Short mmCIF file of C-alpha atoms in Angstrom, two decimals:
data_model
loop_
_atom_site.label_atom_id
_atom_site.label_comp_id
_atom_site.label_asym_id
_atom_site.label_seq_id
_atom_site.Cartn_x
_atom_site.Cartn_y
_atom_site.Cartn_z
CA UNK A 335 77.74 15.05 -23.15
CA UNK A 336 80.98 13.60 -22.69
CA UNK A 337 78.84 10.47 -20.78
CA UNK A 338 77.25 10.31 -24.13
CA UNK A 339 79.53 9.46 -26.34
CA UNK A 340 80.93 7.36 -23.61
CA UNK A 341 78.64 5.19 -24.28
CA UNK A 342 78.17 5.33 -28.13
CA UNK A 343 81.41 3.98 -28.06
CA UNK A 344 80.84 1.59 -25.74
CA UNK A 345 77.73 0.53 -27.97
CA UNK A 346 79.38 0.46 -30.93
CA UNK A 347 82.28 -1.60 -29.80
CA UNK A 348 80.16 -3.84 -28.76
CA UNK A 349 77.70 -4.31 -31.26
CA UNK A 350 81.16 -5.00 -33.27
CA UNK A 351 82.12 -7.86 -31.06
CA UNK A 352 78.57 -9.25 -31.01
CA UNK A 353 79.84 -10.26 -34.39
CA UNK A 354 81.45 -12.77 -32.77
CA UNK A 355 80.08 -16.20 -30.79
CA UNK A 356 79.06 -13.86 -27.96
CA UNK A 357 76.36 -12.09 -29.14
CA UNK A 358 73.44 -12.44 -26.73
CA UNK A 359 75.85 -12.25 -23.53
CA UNK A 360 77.22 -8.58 -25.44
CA UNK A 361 73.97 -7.56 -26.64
CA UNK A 362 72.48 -7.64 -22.61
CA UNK A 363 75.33 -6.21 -21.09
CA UNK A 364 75.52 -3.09 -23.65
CA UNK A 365 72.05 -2.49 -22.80
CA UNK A 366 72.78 -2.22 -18.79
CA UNK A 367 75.35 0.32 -20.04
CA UNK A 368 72.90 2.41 -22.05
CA UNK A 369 70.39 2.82 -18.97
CA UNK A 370 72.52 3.76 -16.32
CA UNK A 371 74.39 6.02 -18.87
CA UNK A 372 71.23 8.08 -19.73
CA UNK A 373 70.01 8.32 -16.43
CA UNK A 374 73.29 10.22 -15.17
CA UNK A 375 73.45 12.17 -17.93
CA UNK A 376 70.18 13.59 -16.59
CA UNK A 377 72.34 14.28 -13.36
CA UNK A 378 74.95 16.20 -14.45
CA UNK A 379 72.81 19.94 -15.52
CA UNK A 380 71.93 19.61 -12.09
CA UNK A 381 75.44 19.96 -11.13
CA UNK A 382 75.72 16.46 -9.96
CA UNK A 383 79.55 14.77 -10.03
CA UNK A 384 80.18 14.65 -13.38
CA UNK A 385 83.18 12.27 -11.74
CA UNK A 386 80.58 9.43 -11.41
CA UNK A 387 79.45 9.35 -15.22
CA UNK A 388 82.67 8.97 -16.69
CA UNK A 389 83.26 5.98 -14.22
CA UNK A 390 79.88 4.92 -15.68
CA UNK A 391 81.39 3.71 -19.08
CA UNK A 392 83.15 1.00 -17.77
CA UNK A 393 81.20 -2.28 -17.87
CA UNK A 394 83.17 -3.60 -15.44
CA UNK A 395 82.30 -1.26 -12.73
CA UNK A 396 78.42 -2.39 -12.86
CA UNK A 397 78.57 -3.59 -9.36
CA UNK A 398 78.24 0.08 -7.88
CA UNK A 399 74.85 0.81 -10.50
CA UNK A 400 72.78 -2.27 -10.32
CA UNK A 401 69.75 -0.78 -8.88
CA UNK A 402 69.69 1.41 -5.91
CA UNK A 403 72.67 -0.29 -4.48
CA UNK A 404 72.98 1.29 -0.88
CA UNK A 405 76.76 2.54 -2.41
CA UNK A 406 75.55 4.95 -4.23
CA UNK A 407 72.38 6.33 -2.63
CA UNK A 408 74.52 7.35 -0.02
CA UNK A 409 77.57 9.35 -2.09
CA UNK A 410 74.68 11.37 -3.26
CA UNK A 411 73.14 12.15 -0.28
CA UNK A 412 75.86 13.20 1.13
CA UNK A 413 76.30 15.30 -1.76
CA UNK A 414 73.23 17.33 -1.50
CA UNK A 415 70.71 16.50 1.58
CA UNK A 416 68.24 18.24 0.53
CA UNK A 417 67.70 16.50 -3.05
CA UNK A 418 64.70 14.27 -3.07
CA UNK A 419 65.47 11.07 -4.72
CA UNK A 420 66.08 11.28 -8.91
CA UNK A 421 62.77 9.07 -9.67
CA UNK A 422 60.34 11.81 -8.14
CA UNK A 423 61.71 14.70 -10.34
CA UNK A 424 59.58 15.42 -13.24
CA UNK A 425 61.80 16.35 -15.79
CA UNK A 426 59.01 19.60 -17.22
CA UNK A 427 58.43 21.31 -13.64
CA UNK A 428 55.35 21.91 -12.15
CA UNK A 429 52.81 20.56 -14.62
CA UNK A 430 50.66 18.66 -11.98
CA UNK A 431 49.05 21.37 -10.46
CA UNK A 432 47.39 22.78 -13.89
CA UNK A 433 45.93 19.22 -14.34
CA UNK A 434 44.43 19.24 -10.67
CA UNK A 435 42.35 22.48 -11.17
CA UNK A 436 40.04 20.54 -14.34
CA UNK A 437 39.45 17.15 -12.55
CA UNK A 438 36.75 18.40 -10.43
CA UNK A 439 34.59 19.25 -13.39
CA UNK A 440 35.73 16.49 -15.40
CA UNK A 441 34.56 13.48 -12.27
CA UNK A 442 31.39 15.35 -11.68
CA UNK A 443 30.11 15.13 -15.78
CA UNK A 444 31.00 11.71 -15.84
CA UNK A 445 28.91 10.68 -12.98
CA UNK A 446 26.13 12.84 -14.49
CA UNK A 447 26.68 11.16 -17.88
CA UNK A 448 27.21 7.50 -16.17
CA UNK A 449 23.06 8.02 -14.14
CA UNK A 450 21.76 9.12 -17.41
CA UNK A 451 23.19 6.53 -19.49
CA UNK A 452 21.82 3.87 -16.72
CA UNK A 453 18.59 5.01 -16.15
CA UNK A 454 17.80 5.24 -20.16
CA UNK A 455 19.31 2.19 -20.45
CA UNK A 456 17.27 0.60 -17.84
CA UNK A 457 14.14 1.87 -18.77
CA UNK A 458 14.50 0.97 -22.47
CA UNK A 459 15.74 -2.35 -21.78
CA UNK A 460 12.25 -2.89 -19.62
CA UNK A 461 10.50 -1.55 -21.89
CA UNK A 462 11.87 -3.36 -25.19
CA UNK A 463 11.89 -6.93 -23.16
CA UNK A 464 8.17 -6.49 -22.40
CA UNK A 465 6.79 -5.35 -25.90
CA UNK A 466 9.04 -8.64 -27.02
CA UNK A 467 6.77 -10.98 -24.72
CA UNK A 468 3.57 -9.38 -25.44
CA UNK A 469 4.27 -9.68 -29.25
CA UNK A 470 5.49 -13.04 -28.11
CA UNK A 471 2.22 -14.07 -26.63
CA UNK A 472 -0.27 -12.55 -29.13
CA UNK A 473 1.79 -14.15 -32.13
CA UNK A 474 0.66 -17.33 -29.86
CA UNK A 475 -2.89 -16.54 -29.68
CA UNK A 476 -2.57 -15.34 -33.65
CA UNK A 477 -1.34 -18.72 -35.07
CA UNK A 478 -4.38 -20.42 -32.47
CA UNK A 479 -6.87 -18.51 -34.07
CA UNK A 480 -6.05 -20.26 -37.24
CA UNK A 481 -6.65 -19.24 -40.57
CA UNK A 482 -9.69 -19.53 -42.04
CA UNK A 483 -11.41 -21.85 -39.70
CA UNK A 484 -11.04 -22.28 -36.45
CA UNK A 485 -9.41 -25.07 -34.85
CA UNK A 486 -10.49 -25.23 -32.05
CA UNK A 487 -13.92 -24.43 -30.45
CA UNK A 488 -17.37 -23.39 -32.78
CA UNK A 489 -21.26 -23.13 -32.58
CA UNK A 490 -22.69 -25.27 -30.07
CA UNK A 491 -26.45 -25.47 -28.59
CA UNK A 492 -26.72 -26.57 -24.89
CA UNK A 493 -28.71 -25.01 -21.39
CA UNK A 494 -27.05 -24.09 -18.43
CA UNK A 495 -27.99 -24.77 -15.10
CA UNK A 496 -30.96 -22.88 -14.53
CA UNK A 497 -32.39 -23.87 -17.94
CA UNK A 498 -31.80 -21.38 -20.36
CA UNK A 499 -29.96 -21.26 -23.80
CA UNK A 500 -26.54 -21.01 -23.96
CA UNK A 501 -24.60 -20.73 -27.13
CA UNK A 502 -21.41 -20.18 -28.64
CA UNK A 503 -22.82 -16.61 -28.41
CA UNK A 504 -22.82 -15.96 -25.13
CA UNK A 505 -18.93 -16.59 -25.17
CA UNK A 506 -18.93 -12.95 -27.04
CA UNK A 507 -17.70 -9.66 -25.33
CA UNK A 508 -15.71 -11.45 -22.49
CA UNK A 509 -12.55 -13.91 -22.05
CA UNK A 510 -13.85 -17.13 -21.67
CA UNK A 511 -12.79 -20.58 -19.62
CA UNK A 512 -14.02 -23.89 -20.64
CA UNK A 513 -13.63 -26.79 -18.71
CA UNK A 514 -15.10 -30.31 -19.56
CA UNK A 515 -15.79 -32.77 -17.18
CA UNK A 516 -18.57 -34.45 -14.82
CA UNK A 517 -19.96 -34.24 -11.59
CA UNK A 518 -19.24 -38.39 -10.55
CA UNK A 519 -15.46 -37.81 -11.28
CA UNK A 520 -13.63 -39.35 -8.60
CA UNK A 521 -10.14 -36.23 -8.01
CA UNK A 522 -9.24 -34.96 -11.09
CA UNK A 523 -12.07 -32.64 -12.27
CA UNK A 524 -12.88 -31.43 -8.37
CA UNK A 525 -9.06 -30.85 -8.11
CA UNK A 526 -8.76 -28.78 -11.28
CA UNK A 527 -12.07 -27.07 -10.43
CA UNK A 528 -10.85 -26.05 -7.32
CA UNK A 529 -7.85 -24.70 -9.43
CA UNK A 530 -9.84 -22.69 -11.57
CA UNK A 531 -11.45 -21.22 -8.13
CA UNK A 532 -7.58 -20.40 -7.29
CA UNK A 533 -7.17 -18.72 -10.93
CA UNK A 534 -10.01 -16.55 -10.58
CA UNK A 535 -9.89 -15.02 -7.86
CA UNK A 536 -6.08 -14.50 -8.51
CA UNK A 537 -7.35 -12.75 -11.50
CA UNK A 538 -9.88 -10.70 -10.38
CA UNK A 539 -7.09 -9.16 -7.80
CA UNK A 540 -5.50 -8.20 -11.24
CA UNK A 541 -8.76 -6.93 -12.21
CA UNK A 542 -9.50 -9.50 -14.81
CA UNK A 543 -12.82 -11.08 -14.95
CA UNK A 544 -13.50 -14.54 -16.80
CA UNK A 545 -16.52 -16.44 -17.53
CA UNK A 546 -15.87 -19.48 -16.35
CA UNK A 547 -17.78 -22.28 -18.31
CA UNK A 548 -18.24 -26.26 -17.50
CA UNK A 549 -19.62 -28.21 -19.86
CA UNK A 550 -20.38 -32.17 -18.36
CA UNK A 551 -19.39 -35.06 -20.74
CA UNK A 552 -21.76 -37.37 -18.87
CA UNK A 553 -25.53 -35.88 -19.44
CA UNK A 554 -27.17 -38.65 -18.38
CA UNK A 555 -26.23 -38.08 -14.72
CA UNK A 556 -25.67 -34.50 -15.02
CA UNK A 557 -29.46 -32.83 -15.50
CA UNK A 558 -29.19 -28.73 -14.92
CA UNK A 559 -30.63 -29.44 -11.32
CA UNK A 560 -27.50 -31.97 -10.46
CA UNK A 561 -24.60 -29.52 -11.83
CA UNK A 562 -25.97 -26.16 -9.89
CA UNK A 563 -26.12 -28.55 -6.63
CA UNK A 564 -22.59 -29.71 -7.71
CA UNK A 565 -21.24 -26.50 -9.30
CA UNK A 566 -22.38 -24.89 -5.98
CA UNK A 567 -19.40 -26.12 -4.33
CA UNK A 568 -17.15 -24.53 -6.39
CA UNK A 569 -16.50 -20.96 -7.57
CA UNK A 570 -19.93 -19.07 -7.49
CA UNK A 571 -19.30 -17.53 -11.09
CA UNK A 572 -19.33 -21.25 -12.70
CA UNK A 573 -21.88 -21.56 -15.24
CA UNK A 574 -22.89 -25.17 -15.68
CA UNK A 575 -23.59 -26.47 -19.18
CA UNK A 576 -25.79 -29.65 -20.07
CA UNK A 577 -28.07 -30.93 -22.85
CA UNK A 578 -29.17 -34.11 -25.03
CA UNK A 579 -26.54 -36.46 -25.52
CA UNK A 580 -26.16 -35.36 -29.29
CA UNK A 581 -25.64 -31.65 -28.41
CA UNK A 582 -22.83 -32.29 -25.62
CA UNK A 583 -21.35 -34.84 -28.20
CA UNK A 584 -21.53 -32.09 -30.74
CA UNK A 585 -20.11 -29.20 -28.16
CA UNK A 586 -17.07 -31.71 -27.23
CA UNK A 587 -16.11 -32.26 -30.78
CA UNK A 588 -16.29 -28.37 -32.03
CA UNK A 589 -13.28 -28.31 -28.64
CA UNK A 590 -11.15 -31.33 -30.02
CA UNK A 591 -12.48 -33.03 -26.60
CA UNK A 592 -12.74 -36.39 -26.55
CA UNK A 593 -14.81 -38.38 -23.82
CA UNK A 594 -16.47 -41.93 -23.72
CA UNK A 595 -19.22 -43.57 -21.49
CA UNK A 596 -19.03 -47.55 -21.08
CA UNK A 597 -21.26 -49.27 -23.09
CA UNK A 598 -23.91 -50.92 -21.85
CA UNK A 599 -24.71 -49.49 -18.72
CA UNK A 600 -27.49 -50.65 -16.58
CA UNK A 601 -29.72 -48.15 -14.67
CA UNK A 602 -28.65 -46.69 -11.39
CA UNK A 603 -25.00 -48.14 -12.35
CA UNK A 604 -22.08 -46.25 -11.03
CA UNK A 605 -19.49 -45.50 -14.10
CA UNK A 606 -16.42 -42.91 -15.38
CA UNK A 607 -16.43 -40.96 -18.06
CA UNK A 608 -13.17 -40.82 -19.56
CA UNK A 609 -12.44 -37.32 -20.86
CA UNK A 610 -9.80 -34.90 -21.90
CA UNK A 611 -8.81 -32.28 -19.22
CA UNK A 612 -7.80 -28.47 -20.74
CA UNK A 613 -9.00 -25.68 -19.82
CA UNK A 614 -9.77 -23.56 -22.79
CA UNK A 615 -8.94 -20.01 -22.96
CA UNK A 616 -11.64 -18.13 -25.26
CA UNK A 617 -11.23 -14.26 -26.24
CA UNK A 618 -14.47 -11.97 -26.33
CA UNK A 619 -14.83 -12.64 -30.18
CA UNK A 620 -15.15 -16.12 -29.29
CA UNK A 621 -12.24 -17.82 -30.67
CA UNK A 622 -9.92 -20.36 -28.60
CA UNK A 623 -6.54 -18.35 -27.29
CA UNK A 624 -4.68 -21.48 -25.92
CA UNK A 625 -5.69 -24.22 -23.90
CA UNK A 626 -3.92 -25.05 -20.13
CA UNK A 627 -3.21 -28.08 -19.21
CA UNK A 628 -2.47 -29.63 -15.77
CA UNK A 629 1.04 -28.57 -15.54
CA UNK A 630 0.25 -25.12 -14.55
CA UNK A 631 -0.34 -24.91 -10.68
CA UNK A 632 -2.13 -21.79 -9.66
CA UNK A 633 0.41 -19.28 -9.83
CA UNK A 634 1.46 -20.36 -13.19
CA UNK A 635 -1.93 -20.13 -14.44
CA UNK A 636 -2.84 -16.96 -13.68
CA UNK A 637 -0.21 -15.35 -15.06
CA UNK A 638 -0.42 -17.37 -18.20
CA UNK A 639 -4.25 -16.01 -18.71
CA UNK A 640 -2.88 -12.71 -17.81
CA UNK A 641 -0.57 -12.50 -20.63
CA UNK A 642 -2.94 -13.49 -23.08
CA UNK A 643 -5.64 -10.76 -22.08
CA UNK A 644 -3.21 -8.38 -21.70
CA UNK A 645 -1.84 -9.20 -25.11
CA UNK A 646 -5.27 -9.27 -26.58
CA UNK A 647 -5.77 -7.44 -29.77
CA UNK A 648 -9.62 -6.68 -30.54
CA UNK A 649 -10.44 -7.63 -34.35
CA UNK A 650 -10.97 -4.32 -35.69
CA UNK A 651 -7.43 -3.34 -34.46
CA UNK A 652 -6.26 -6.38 -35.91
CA UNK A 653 -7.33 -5.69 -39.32
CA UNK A 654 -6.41 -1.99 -39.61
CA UNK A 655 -2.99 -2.51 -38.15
CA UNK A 656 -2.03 -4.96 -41.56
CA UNK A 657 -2.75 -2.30 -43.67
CA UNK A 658 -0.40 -0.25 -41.76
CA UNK A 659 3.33 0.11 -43.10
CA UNK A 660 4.89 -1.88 -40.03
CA UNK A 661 2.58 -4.28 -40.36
CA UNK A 662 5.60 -6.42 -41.02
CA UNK A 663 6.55 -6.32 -37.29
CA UNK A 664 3.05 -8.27 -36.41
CA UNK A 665 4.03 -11.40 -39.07
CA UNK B 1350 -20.87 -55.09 7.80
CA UNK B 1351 -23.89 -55.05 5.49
CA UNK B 1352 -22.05 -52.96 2.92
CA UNK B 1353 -22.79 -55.31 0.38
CA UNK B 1354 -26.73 -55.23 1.43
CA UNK B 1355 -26.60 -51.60 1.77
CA UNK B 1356 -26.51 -48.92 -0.96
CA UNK B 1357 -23.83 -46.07 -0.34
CA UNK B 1358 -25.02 -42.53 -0.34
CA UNK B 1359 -22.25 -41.69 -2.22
CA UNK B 1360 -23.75 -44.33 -4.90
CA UNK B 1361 -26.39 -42.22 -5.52
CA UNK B 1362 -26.56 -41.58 -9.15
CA UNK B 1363 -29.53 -39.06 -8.91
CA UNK B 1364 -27.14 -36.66 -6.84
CA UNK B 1365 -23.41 -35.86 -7.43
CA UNK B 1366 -20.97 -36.50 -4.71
CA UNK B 1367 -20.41 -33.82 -2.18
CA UNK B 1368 -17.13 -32.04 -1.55
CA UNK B 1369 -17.33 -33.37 1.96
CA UNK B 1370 -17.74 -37.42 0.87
CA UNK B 1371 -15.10 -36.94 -1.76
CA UNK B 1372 -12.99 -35.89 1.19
CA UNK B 1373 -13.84 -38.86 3.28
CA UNK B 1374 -12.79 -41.05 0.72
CA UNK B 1375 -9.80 -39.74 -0.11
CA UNK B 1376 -9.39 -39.84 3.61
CA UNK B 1377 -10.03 -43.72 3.36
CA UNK B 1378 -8.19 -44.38 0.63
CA UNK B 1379 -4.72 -42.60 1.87
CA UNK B 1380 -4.96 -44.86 4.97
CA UNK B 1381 -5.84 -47.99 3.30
CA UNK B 1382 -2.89 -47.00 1.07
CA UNK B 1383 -0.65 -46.17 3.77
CA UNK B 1384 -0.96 -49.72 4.77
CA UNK B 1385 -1.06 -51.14 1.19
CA UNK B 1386 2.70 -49.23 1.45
CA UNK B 1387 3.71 -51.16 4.87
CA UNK B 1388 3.20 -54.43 3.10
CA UNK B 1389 4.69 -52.88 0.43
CA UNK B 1390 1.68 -54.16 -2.24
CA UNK B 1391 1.66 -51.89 -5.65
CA UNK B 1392 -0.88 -53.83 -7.31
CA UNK B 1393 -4.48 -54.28 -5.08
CA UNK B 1394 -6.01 -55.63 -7.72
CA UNK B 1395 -3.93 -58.83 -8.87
CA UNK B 1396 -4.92 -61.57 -7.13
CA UNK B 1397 -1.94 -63.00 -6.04
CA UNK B 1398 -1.41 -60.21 -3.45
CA UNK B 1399 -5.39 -60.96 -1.73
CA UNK B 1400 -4.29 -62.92 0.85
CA UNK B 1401 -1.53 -60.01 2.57
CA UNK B 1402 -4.20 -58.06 2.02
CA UNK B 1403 -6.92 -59.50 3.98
CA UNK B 1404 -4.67 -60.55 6.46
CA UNK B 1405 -3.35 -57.17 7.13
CA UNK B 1406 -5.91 -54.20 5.63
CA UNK B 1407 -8.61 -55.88 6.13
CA UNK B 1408 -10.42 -53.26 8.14
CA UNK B 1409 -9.16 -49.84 5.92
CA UNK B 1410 -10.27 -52.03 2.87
CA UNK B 1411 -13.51 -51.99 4.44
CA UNK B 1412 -13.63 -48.37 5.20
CA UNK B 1413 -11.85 -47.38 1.84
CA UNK B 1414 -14.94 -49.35 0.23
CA UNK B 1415 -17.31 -48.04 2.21
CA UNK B 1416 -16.14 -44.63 1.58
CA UNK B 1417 -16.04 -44.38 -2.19
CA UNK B 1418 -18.28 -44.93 -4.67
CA UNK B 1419 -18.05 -48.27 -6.35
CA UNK B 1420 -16.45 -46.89 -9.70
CA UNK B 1421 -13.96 -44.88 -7.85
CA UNK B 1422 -12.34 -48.24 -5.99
CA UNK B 1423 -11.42 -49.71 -8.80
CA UNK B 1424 -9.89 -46.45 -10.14
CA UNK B 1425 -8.27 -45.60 -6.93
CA UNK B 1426 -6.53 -48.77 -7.20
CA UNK B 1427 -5.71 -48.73 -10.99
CA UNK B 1428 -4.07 -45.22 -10.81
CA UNK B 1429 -1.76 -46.20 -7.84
CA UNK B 1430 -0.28 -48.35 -10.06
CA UNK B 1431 0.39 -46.22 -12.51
CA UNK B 1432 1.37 -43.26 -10.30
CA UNK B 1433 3.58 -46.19 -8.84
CA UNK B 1434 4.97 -47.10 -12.38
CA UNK B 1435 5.78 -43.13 -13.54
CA UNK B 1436 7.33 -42.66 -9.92
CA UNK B 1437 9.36 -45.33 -9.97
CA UNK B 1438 10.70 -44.69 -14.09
CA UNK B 1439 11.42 -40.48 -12.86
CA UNK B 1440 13.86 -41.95 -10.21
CA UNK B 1441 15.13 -44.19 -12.72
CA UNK B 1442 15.71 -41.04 -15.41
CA UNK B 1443 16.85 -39.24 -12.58
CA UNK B 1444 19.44 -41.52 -11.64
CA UNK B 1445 20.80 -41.85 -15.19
CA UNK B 1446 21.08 -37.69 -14.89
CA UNK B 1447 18.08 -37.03 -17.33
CA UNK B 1448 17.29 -33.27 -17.30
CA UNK B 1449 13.61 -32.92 -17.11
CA UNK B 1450 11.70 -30.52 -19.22
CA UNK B 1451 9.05 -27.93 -18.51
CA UNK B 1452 6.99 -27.27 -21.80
CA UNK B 1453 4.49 -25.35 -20.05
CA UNK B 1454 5.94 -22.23 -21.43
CA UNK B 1455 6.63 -23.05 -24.97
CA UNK B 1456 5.42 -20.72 -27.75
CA UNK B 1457 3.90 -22.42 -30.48
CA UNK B 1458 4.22 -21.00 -34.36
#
């Protein structure tokens, strides 16, 4: 106590003086004084030397307190050889050990709680990134199917390669591919063909099955008998699709495809047809999904196709879900 | 050489061309190319560069000609100008630091 007021005086003297054109050099040293005061002050109920605190009120006798100066450590050691230094003695006793009995319990819900929170996290994440995509994709195939009309792809009237009919009909009740092309093209059709090969069986690994259409640009050259020898080359589930001139012109319109044979061509000539090269991706109701174009390589490919099946929303599903209340979340 | 006199197979326009004669042209053409490339000739079909050419591909002009069906040399040569062209103007964007873009996955609404 006596320290105490030592050093209320000492304060309030100074804080006087800092009146004066010394303040911030007062102000700092008063400060020091506080600290050190305090800190015996704990001392002395332990029967330390009350000697030492009275000393402590002197600002000019800082030279002893700065710190653990090796000065002082030692008069107190040789006071008491037993006391552990000041700085490890908590001031309310033996609280640690109550807290030590509760941590046990405490780490292991925490680590419980920390799994659980991962894991749903995890899963939900997964889960909420997917559905994104696949609402993603089948918004894509959505705004392709157009409204009202169809942009792309519509009746058509040709034979395949054995002769028989083959419609816009027969695209129903499976995923169609369409390819146009001929069987005189010099790389690009073979290359993409052989592509397509790549694609399907890629897809049929996923347990995916296409109908692989190709429909020739160049009938004149390209009778049923010349695409099933050419076709047979290729992937064995090709269908080959010819017919008169009109009819292919017809088919390559209804698919935005455009295509041109040189004009006057003399028989037995050797020509190219220019034409467009997509592959068009048709769903089982017959309606174009998307159309691929060269830059996807077969990896790409197949799981571009794969996301639009798998995204696929029959009609009938389609129609019901608008009239559903979250039929906002489709729009 | 008689392959003026004599009609390709590969000519045929009553049957298409088989996976195995598309392969031997490209075969012929990559070699005629190859030495197109050690001449360093882009363009096979302007005239100013048929002399180099005769002098030094003579024989894989031949067998590049012989190989391919007589629409397909001309386009053979046509597009290995432009592949030329669209090489040369990516190492030019390239250089400049253009970032190319892949629109193969964008979602159209």
């Amino acid at each position: 106590m006596l320290s105490r007021t030592g050093v209320f005086t000492v304060l309030k003297r100074s804080t006087r003086l800092s009146g004066y054109a010394l303040r911030p050099l007062s102000t700092r040293s008063c400060l020091r004084v506080e600290d050190q005061g305090t800190s015996r002050s704990r001392v002395t109920p332990r029967g330390g030397a009350p000697s030492g605190a009275s000393s402590s009120t002197d600002p000019s006798d800082q030279s002893a307190f700065s710190g653990n100066t090796p000065p002082k450590s030692t008069t107190f050691e040789d006071a008491d050889p037993k006391r552990k230094p000041l700085s490890r003695i908590a001031i309310g006793g033996t609280e640690t050990k109550s807290q030590k009995a509760t941590s046990g319990s405490i780490e292991f819900a925490t680590w419980k709680a920390a799994a659980l929170v991962l894991t749903l996290g995890g899963t939900l994440y997964y889960f909420f990134s997917k559905e994104k995509r696949r609402l993603e994709i089948e918004k894509e195939a959505e705004a392709n199917r157009g409204y009202g009309k169809p942009l792309v792809g519509g009746p058509f009237k040709l034979v395949d390669f054995n002769g028989n009919e083959f419609t816009e009909k027969n695209l129903l009740g499976k995923f169609s591919i369409i390819y146009f092309g001929f069987s005189h093209c010099p790389d690009i059709c073979p290359d993409e063909l052989d592509k397509l090969s790549e694609w399907l069986d890629g897809l049929k690994k996923k347990g995916i099955e296409l109908q692989p259409i190709f429909i020739t640009c160049d009938p004149a050259r390209d009778p049923p008998h010349v695409l099933k020898e050419y076709l047979s080359e290729f992937h064995p589930d090709l269908i080959g699709l010819t017919g008169e001139y009109n009819d292919i012109k017809n088919a390559c319109k209804q698919y935005r495809v455009y295509f041109s044979t040189p004009p006057s061509l003399k028989p037995g000539q050797d020509y190219l047809v220019d034409h467009s090269i997509f592959f068009y991706l048709m769903d089982p109701e017959g309606q174009f999904i998307d159309a691929l174009g060269r830059q996807y390589d077969a990896e790409t490919g197949v799981a571009k196709i794969e996301e639009h099946v798998k995204a696929y929303v029959p009609r009938e599903q389609r129609e019901k879900r608008k009239e559903k209340w979250y039929s906002f979340l489709f729009n | 050489m008689g392959w003026f006199t004599k009609a390709k197979p590969i000519d045929d326009q009553s049957r298409p061309p088989s996976r195995s004669s598309r392969k031997q042209c490209w075969e012929s053409r990559d070699i005629f190319f190859q030495c197109l490339d050690k001449i360093s000739v882009v363009n096979a079909l302007d005239p100013k560069n048929q002399d180099a050419i005769q002098k030094n591909c003579k024989a894989q002009e031949n067998k590049y000609e012989q190989d391919c069906a007589t629409s397909w040399i001309k386009y053979f040569k046509e597009k290995r100008v432009v592949d030329h062209k669209r090489e040369k103007f990516m190492q030019e964007m390239e250089s400049k630091n253009a970032q190319q873009i892949d629109l193969s996955g964008v979602v159209r609404r």
